[in-house]
CSV table of C-alpha atoms and ligand atoms in Angstrom, one decimal:
chain,number,residue,atom,x,y,z
A,1,MET,CA,0.0,0.0,0.0
A,2,LYS,CA,1.3,3.4,-0.9
A,3,MET,CA,0.9,6.2,1.7
A,4,ILE,CA,0.4,9.6,0.3
A,5,GLY,CA,1.4,12.6,2.6
A,6,ASN,CA,1.0,12.6,6.4
A,7,LYS,CA,4.1,10.5,6.7
A,8,ASN,CA,4.9,11.6,10.2
A,9,LEU,CA,1.6,10.6,11.5
A,10,PHE,CA,2.4,6.9,11.7
A,11,THR,CA,5.4,5.4,13.4
A,12,CYS,CA,4.9,1.7,12.9
A,13,SER,CA,2.9,-0.5,10.7
A,14,ALA,CA,0.5,-1.5,13.6
A,15,ALA,CA,-0.6,2.1,13.9
A,16,LEU,CA,-0.9,2.3,10.2
A,17,LEU,CA,-3.2,-0.6,10.1
A,18,LEU,CA,-5.3,0.6,13.0
A,19,SER,CA,-5.7,4.2,12.2
A,20,VAL,CA,-5.5,5.3,8.6
A,21,MET,CA,-9.0,6.5,8.4
A,22,ILE,CA,-9.1,10.2,7.4
A,23,ALA,CA,-12.5,11.5,8.1
A,24,GLY,CA,-14.6,14.6,7.3
A,25,CYS,CA,-12.5,17.7,6.9
A,26,ALA,CA,-9.4,16.3,8.7
A,27,THR,CA,-7.1,16.7,5.7
A,28,THR,CA,-5.0,19.8,6.2
A,29,THR,CA,-2.9,19.5,3.1
A,30,LYS,CA,-3.1,22.6,0.9
A,31,GLN,CA,-5.0,21.6,-2.2
A,32,PRO,CA,-3.0,21.4,-5.3
A,33,SER,CA,-4.5,22.6,-8.6
A,34,VAL,CA,-6.6,20.2,-10.5
A,35,SER,CA,-5.3,19.0,-13.8
A,36,THR,CA,-8.4,19.6,-15.9
A,37,LYS,CA,-11.1,22.2,-15.4
A,38,LYS,CA,-13.9,19.8,-15.3
A,39,ASP,CA,-12.5,17.5,-12.7
A,40,ALA,CA,-13.2,18.4,-9.1
A,41,TYR,CA,-12.2,17.7,-5.5
A,42,LEU,CA,-14.4,15.2,-3.9
A,43,LYS,CA,-14.1,17.1,-0.6
A,44,ASP,CA,-15.5,20.3,-2.3
A,45,ILE,CA,-18.5,18.5,-3.8
A,46,CYS,CA,-19.3,16.7,-0.5
A,47,ASP,CA,-19.1,20.0,1.5
A,48,ARG,CA,-21.3,21.8,-0.9
A,49,ASN,CA,-23.9,19.0,-0.7
A,50,ASN,CA,-23.7,18.2,3.0
A,51,VAL,CA,-22.5,14.8,2.3
A,52,SER,CA,-20.1,13.4,4.9
A,53,TRP,CA,-17.1,11.4,3.8
A,54,ASN,CA,-14.6,9.0,5.2
A,55,TRP,CA,-11.5,7.8,3.4
A,56,ASP,CA,-9.9,4.5,4.4
A,57,GLN,CA,-6.5,4.9,2.8
A,58,VAL,CA,-5.6,1.2,3.3
A,59,SER,CA,-8.5,-0.1,1.3
A,60,ARG,CA,-8.6,3.1,-0.9
A,61,VAL,CA,-12.4,3.3,-0.4
A,62,VAL,CA,-14.1,6.6,0.3
A,63,THR,CA,-17.5,6.1,2.0
A,64,LEU,CA,-20.0,8.9,1.4
A,65,ARG,CA,-23.0,9.3,3.7
A,66,TYR,CA,-26.1,11.3,3.2
A,67,ARG,CA,-29.1,10.8,5.5
A,68,GLY,CA,-28.3,7.2,6.2
A,69,ILE,CA,-27.6,6.3,2.5
A,70,GLU,CA,-24.1,5.2,1.7
A,71,ALA,CA,-22.0,5.2,-1.4
A,72,LYS,CA,-18.5,3.7,-1.8
A,73,VAL,CA,-16.0,5.3,-4.1
A,74,LEU,CA,-13.1,3.1,-5.1
A,75,VAL,CA,-10.3,5.4,-5.6
A,76,GLY,CA,-8.3,4.6,-8.7
A,77,SER,CA,-11.3,3.0,-10.5
A,78,ASP,CA,-14.4,4.4,-12.3
A,79,LEU,CA,-16.7,2.3,-10.0
A,80,VAL,CA,-19.0,3.7,-7.3
A,81,LEU,CA,-21.3,1.5,-5.3
A,82,ILE,CA,-24.5,3.2,-4.1
A,83,GLY,CA,-26.5,0.7,-2.0
A,84,ASP,CA,-26.8,-2.2,-4.4
A,85,ASP,CA,-26.2,-0.1,-7.4
A,86,ARG,CA,-23.0,-0.1,-9.4
A,87,VAL,CA,-22.4,3.3,-11.0
A,88,THR,CA,-19.7,3.7,-13.7
A,89,LEU,CA,-18.1,7.1,-14.0
A,90,SER,CA,-16.7,8.6,-17.2
A,91,ALA,CA,-13.2,8.3,-15.8
A,92,PRO,CA,-11.5,6.8,-12.8
A,93,THR,CA,-11.2,8.7,-9.6
A,94,SER,CA,-7.6,9.6,-8.7
A,95,THR,CA,-5.5,11.3,-6.0
A,96,VAL,CA,-3.3,14.4,-6.2
A,97,ARG,CA,-1.3,14.4,-3.0
A,98,SER,CA,-3.9,13.4,-0.4
A,99,ALA,CA,-6.9,14.9,-2.2
A,100,VAL,CA,-9.4,12.7,-4.1
A,101,ILE,CA,-10.2,14.0,-7.6
A,102,VAL,CA,-13.4,13.0,-9.3
A,103,PRO,CA,-14.5,13.3,-12.9
A,104,PRO,CA,-17.1,15.8,-14.1
A,105,ASP,CA,-20.1,13.4,-14.1
A,106,PHE,CA,-19.6,12.6,-10.4
A,107,SER,CA,-22.1,15.1,-9.1
A,108,ASP,CA,-24.8,13.9,-11.5
A,109,LYS,CA,-24.2,10.2,-11.2
A,110,VAL,CA,-23.3,9.9,-7.5
A,111,ILE,CA,-24.4,12.9,-5.4
A,112,LYS,CA,-27.8,13.3,-7.1
A,113,ASN,CA,-28.4,9.6,-6.9
A,114,LEU,CA,-27.6,9.7,-3.1
A,115,ARG,CA,-29.9,12.6,-2.5
A,116,ARG,CA,-32.6,11.1,-4.6
A,117,ARG,CA,-32.4,7.9,-2.6
A,118,ALA,CA,-32.4,9.7,0.7
A,119,GLY,CA,-35.5,11.7,-0.4
A,120,ARG,CA,-37.4,8.5,-1.4
A,121,ARG,CA,-36.5,6.6,1.7
A,122,LYS,CA,-39.8,7.1,3.4
A,123,GLY,CA,-42.7,5.2,1.9
A,124,TYR,CA,-40.9,4.3,-1.3
A,125,VAL,CA,-38.5,1.4,-1.8
A,126,PHE,CA,-36.6,1.5,-5.0
A,127,ALA,CA,-35.9,-1.6,-7.0
A,128,LYS,CA,-33.0,-3.7,-6.1
A,129,VAL,CA,-33.0,-5.6,-9.3
A,130,ARG,CA,-33.5,-4.5,-12.9
A,131,SER,CA,-31.6,-6.9,-15.0
A,132,ILE,CA,-31.7,-10.7,-14.6
A,133,ILE,CA,-30.0,-13.6,-16.2
A,134,ILE,CA,-32.2,-16.7,-16.5
A,135,ASP,CA,-30.4,-19.9,-16.8
A,136,ALA,CA,-32.3,-23.0,-18.1
A,137,GLY,CA,-30.3,-26.0,-16.7
A,138,HIS,CA,-28.8,-28.6,-19.0
A,139,GLY,CA,-29.7,-28.8,-22.7
A,140,GLY,CA,-28.6,-30.4,-25.9
A,141,LYS,CA,-26.6,-33.6,-25.3
A,142,ASP,CA,-27.2,-33.2,-21.6
A,143,PRO,CA,-30.8,-34.0,-20.7
A,144,GLY,CA,-30.4,-33.6,-16.9
A,145,ALA,CA,-32.7,-35.8,-14.8
A,146,ILE,CA,-35.2,-38.1,-16.6
A,147,GLY,CA,-38.4,-39.2,-15.0
A,148,ARG,CA,-39.8,-42.7,-15.2
A,149,GLY,CA,-42.4,-41.4,-17.6
A,150,GLY,CA,-39.6,-40.1,-19.9
A,151,LEU,CA,-39.9,-36.4,-19.0
A,152,GLN,CA,-36.5,-34.7,-19.3
A,153,GLU,CA,-35.2,-31.9,-17.0
A,154,LYS,CA,-33.7,-29.9,-19.9
A,155,GLY,CA,-37.2,-29.4,-21.5
A,156,VAL,CA,-39.0,-28.6,-18.3
A,157,ALA,CA,-36.3,-26.0,-17.3
A,158,LEU,CA,-36.4,-24.3,-20.7
A,159,ASP,CA,-40.2,-24.1,-20.8
A,160,ILE,CA,-40.4,-22.5,-17.4
A,161,CYS,CA,-37.5,-20.1,-18.2
A,162,LYS,CA,-39.2,-18.9,-21.3
A,163,ARG,CA,-42.5,-18.3,-19.5
A,164,LEU,CA,-40.6,-16.6,-16.6
A,165,LYS,CA,-38.8,-14.4,-19.1
A,166,ARG,CA,-42.1,-13.2,-20.7
A,167,LEU,CA,-43.6,-12.4,-17.3
A,168,LEU,CA,-40.6,-10.5,-16.0
A,169,VAL,CA,-40.2,-8.6,-19.3
A,170,LYS,CA,-43.8,-7.5,-18.9
A,171,ASN,CA,-42.9,-6.2,-15.5
A,172,GLY,CA,-40.1,-4.0,-16.9
A,173,PHE,CA,-37.1,-6.2,-16.3
A,174,LYS,CA,-34.3,-6.7,-18.7
A,175,ILE,CA,-33.8,-10.4,-19.2
A,176,GLN,CA,-31.0,-12.4,-20.8
A,177,MET,CA,-31.2,-16.1,-21.1
A,178,THR,CA,-28.1,-18.4,-21.1
A,179,ARG,CA,-30.0,-20.5,-23.7
A,180,ASP,CA,-33.3,-20.2,-25.4
A,181,SER,CA,-33.3,-23.4,-27.3
A,182,ASP,CA,-32.4,-27.1,-26.8
A,183,ARG,CA,-28.6,-26.6,-26.9
A,184,PHE,CA,-25.7,-27.6,-24.8
A,185,ILE,CA,-23.8,-24.8,-22.9
A,186,SER,CA,-21.0,-25.7,-20.5
A,187,LEU,CA,-21.2,-24.5,-16.9
A,188,LYS,CA,-18.2,-22.4,-17.6
A,189,GLY,CA,-20.0,-20.7,-20.5
A,190,ARG,CA,-23.0,-20.0,-18.3
A,191,THR,CA,-21.0,-18.2,-15.7
A,192,GLU,CA,-19.1,-16.2,-18.4
A,193,ILE,CA,-22.4,-15.0,-19.9
A,194,ALA,CA,-23.4,-13.9,-16.4
A,195,SER,CA,-20.2,-12.0,-15.9
A,196,ARG,CA,-20.3,-10.2,-19.2
A,197,ALA,CA,-23.9,-9.1,-18.9
A,198,ASN,CA,-23.7,-6.6,-16.1
A,199,ALA,CA,-26.9,-8.0,-14.6
A,200,ASP,CA,-28.1,-7.8,-11.0
A,201,LEU,CA,-29.2,-11.4,-10.5
A,202,PHE,CA,-28.6,-14.9,-11.9
A,203,ILE,CA,-31.3,-17.5,-11.6
A,204,SER,CA,-30.7,-21.1,-12.7
A,205,ILE,CA,-33.8,-23.3,-13.1
A,206,HIS,CA,-33.6,-27.1,-12.7
A,207,ALA,CA,-35.8,-30.1,-11.9
A,208,ASN,CA,-34.7,-32.6,-9.2
A,209,ALA,CA,-34.2,-36.3,-8.9
A,210,ALA,CA,-33.7,-38.4,-5.8
A,211,PRO,CA,-33.0,-42.1,-5.2
A,212,SER,CA,-36.2,-42.3,-3.1
A,213,ARG,CA,-39.3,-41.9,-5.2
A,214,SER,CA,-41.3,-40.5,-2.4
A,215,VAL,CA,-39.3,-37.3,-2.2
A,216,TYR,CA,-41.0,-34.3,-3.6
A,217,GLY,CA,-41.2,-30.5,-3.3
A,218,PHE,CA,-39.6,-27.2,-4.1
A,219,GLU,CA,-36.1,-26.1,-3.0
A,220,THR,CA,-33.6,-23.4,-3.7
A,221,TYR,CA,-29.8,-23.1,-3.4
A,222,SER,CA,-27.3,-20.4,-2.8
A,223,ALA,CA,-23.6,-20.7,-2.8
A,224,LYS,CA,-21.8,-21.9,0.3
A,225,ASP,CA,-19.3,-19.4,1.6
A,226,LEU,CA,-16.2,-19.8,-0.4
A,227,GLY,CA,-12.8,-20.8,1.0
A,228,PHE,CA,-9.6,-19.3,-0.2
A,229,ILE,CA,-9.1,-21.9,-2.9
A,230,ASP,CA,-12.6,-21.3,-4.3
A,231,ARG,CA,-12.0,-17.6,-4.3
A,232,ILE,CA,-8.9,-17.8,-6.4
A,233,ALA,CA,-10.2,-20.6,-8.6
A,234,THR,CA,-9.4,-20.1,-12.3
A,235,GLN,CA,-13.0,-19.7,-13.5
A,236,ARG,CA,-13.8,-17.2,-10.9
A,237,LYS,CA,-10.7,-15.2,-11.7
A,238,LEU,CA,-11.6,-15.3,-15.4
A,239,ASN,CA,-15.1,-14.1,-14.7
A,240,GLU,CA,-13.8,-11.3,-12.6
A,241,ASP,CA,-11.6,-10.3,-15.4
A,242,LEU,CA,-14.6,-10.3,-17.8
A,243,MET,CA,-16.5,-8.2,-15.4
A,244,PHE,CA,-13.7,-5.8,-14.6
A,245,SER,CA,-13.0,-5.4,-18.3
A,246,ASN,CA,-16.1,-3.2,-18.3
A,247,LEU,CA,-14.5,-1.0,-15.7
A,248,SER,CA,-11.5,1.3,-16.3
A,249,ILE,CA,-9.1,0.8,-13.4
A,250,LYS,CA,-5.9,2.8,-13.2
A,251,ASN,CA,-3.1,2.7,-10.6
A,252,ASN,CA,-3.2,0.2,-7.8
A,253,ALA,CA,-5.3,-1.9,-10.1
A,254,THR,CA,-4.8,-5.2,-8.2
A,255,ASP,CA,-5.8,-3.5,-4.9
A,256,VAL,CA,-8.9,-2.0,-6.4
A,257,GLU,CA,-9.9,-5.2,-8.1
A,258,ARG,CA,-9.5,-7.1,-4.8
A,259,ILE,CA,-11.7,-4.6,-3.0
A,260,VAL,CA,-14.3,-4.6,-5.7
A,261,SER,CA,-14.2,-8.4,-5.6
A,262,ASP,CA,-14.5,-8.5,-1.8
A,263,MET,CA,-17.4,-6.1,-1.8
A,264,MET,CA,-19.2,-7.9,-4.6
A,265,TYR,CA,-18.6,-11.2,-2.8
A,266,GLU,CA,-20.1,-10.0,0.5
A,267,HIS,CA,-23.0,-8.5,-1.3
A,268,LYS,CA,-23.6,-11.5,-3.4
A,269,GLN,CA,-23.5,-14.0,-0.5
A,270,ALA,CA,-25.9,-11.9,1.6
A,271,GLU,CA,-28.4,-11.3,-1.2
A,272,SER,CA,-28.3,-14.8,-2.6
A,273,LYS,CA,-29.0,-16.3,0.9
A,274,LEU,CA,-31.9,-13.9,1.4
A,275,LEU,CA,-33.3,-14.4,-2.1
A,276,ALA,CA,-33.0,-18.2,-1.9
A,277,ARG,CA,-35.0,-18.2,1.4
A,278,GLN,CA,-37.7,-15.8,0.1
A,279,ILE,CA,-38.1,-17.6,-3.2
A,280,ALA,CA,-38.4,-21.0,-1.6
A,281,GLY,CA,-41.0,-19.9,1.0
A,282,LYS,CA,-43.1,-17.8,-1.3
A,283,THR,CA,-43.0,-19.9,-4.4
A,284,ALA,CA,-43.7,-23.2,-2.5
A,285,ARG,CA,-46.7,-21.5,-0.8
A,286,LEU,CA,-48.1,-20.2,-4.1
A,287,LEU,CA,-47.6,-23.6,-5.7
A,288,LYS,CA,-49.1,-25.3,-2.7
A,289,THR,CA,-46.3,-27.8,-2.6
A,290,LYS,CA,-43.8,-28.8,0.1
A,291,ASN,CA,-41.1,-26.2,0.8
A,292,ARG,CA,-37.9,-28.2,1.2
A,293,GLY,CA,-36.1,-24.9,2.1
A,294,ALA,CA,-33.2,-22.8,1.0
A,295,LYS,CA,-30.0,-24.8,1.0
A,296,ARG,CA,-26.4,-24.0,0.4
A,297,GLU,CA,-24.2,-25.9,-2.0
A,298,ARG,CA,-20.9,-25.7,-3.9
A,299,PHE,CA,-22.6,-25.7,-7.3
A,300,PHE,CA,-20.3,-24.5,-10.1
A,301,VAL,CA,-22.7,-21.9,-11.5
A,302,LEU,CA,-23.3,-20.5,-8.0
A,303,ARG,CA,-19.7,-20.5,-7.0
A,304,ASN,CA,-18.4,-18.8,-10.1
A,305,THR,CA,-21.0,-16.1,-10.7
A,306,LEU,CA,-20.1,-12.8,-9.2
A,307,ILE,CA,-23.6,-11.4,-8.9
A,308,PRO,CA,-26.3,-12.7,-6.5
A,309,ALA,CA,-27.1,-16.1,-7.8
A,310,ILE,CA,-29.6,-18.8,-6.9
A,311,LEU,CA,-30.5,-22.2,-8.3
A,312,VAL,CA,-34.1,-23.3,-8.2
A,313,GLU,CA,-35.2,-27.0,-8.2
A,314,VAL,CA,-38.9,-26.8,-9.2
A,315,GLY,CA,-39.8,-30.4,-8.4
A,316,PHE,CA,-38.7,-34.0,-8.5
A,317,LEU,CA,-38.9,-35.9,-11.8
A,318,SER,CA,-38.2,-39.0,-9.7
A,319,ASN,CA,-41.5,-38.6,-8.0
A,320,SER,CA,-44.3,-39.8,-10.3
A,321,LYS,CA,-46.9,-37.4,-9.1
A,322,GLU,CA,-44.6,-34.4,-9.6
A,323,GLU,CA,-43.4,-35.7,-13.0
A,324,LYS,CA,-47.0,-35.9,-14.1
A,325,LEU,CA,-47.6,-32.3,-12.9
A,326,LEU,CA,-44.4,-31.0,-14.6
A,327,LYS,CA,-45.6,-32.6,-17.8
A,328,THR,CA,-48.6,-30.2,-17.9
A,329,LYS,CA,-48.3,-26.7,-19.3
A,330,ALA,CA,-50.7,-25.5,-16.6
A,331,TYR,CA,-48.3,-26.5,-13.8
A,332,ARG,CA,-45.2,-25.1,-15.6
A,333,LYS,CA,-47.1,-21.9,-16.1
A,334,LYS,CA,-48.0,-21.8,-12.4
A,335,ILE,CA,-44.4,-22.3,-11.5
A,336,ALA,CA,-43.3,-19.4,-13.7
A,337,GLU,CA,-46.0,-17.2,-12.3
A,338,SER,CA,-45.1,-18.0,-8.8
A,339,LEU,CA,-41.4,-17.5,-9.4
A,340,ALA,CA,-42.1,-14.2,-11.1
A,341,LYS,CA,-44.2,-13.0,-8.2
A,342,SER,CA,-41.6,-14.0,-5.7
A,343,ILE,CA,-38.8,-12.3,-7.7
A,344,LEU,CA,-40.9,-9.1,-8.1
A,345,GLU,CA,-41.5,-8.9,-4.4
A,346,TYR,CA,-37.8,-9.4,-3.7
A,347,ALA,CA,-36.8,-6.8,-6.4
A,348,ASN,CA,-39.2,-4.3,-4.8
A,349,GLY,CA,-37.7,-4.9,-1.4
A,350,GLU,CA,-40.8,-6.5,0.0
B,417,LIG,ZN1,-30.3,-30.0,-13.1
C-alpha cells in the first residue's frame, strides 16, 4: 500500500493498520491545482452537498454518507457502489497528494443519486434488481434428470424459463437467457455469460431427482461461503476479469480489483441467501407444494458467478406425481408465475 502525505503521522505498521481513516475535513494539506477544469475535488463536492465522507487509505475506499444512505467510491477506479447499485463514472477517480479528484459526471451520477435515494426513503422502496439472467439447466446432449415417464429436465427447465422471461419482461425487467433453445452450454459458458452481462441477478432453473421416489417439493440453493481456494479458482478469476474489463481501473489496479471483488462477494453472498429463502418460501406457498427450504451448496454456477445467484429446483422428476404435474403446461405456467411474483417482491424490497 502506498501512503500519500502525512508520513509523520504513523510510526509503525500497527498504527498504520489501525488508524489510517481520514475523516470529514481532517485533511490539512493545501489543495494542489486540479489538472483539468472539469475534474473536481471530492471534498468540495461533498461539502457543498452536506455529504459526509470518510477515506480509508488502506482499502482506498471513500465512504460517502447522506441521511443514512451510503456510497462507496473506489479510488483509482471508475466504479462507485451506491447501495446495491454499481455506477460507472466517465473516468477513474484519482488522487493528487492526499486529495481525491473525481470526474465531471460525479455530481450527477453519485451525489444526485444519493440525495434522490435519501428523499425517497420514506414510503418508497426503489428496485434492487432491474436486469436478470435466467439460466435453463442442462440442454442439448445433456438431458439432466429423466423421469420414469420419460420427461427430461432440460425441456422442463427451458419451458419454465421462457415463461418466466415473458412475465418478467412484462414487468419491466431486462432479461437475458443463457440458452433459449435445446442446446448444450457448458457450466463455464453460463458463468461467463453472467459475468459479461452486467446484470443484477442470476437464476438457474432445474428439476430434481432423488433415489427415493417418495421425495417431492420445491427447493432453492445459494452458494456456500467460499474458501480461499474457491475464491482464487481459475474460472472465478476469469469471470472477474470479464466483469472488470467493463471498468476502467488505473493505478493500484490489483488493490482496487481485490476490494471490488470482496465487496461484490459480500453483497452476493448476503443477497443470494436472502433471495433463496424468500423464493423457496413464497413460491412453494403459491404452488401449494412442500417447501424443502433454502440450501447451500458448492454448485459451479453459484460458486463462479459474481452477482447474487440462486439455483431453483422446481420439483422431482423421480416422484411420479410431480413428474405428471411437470408434464402439464398448466403447472409449468403456475411455477413461472409463482417465481415471477416472488422475484418481483424481492426486487421491490418486499
Ligand atoms: Zn439440473
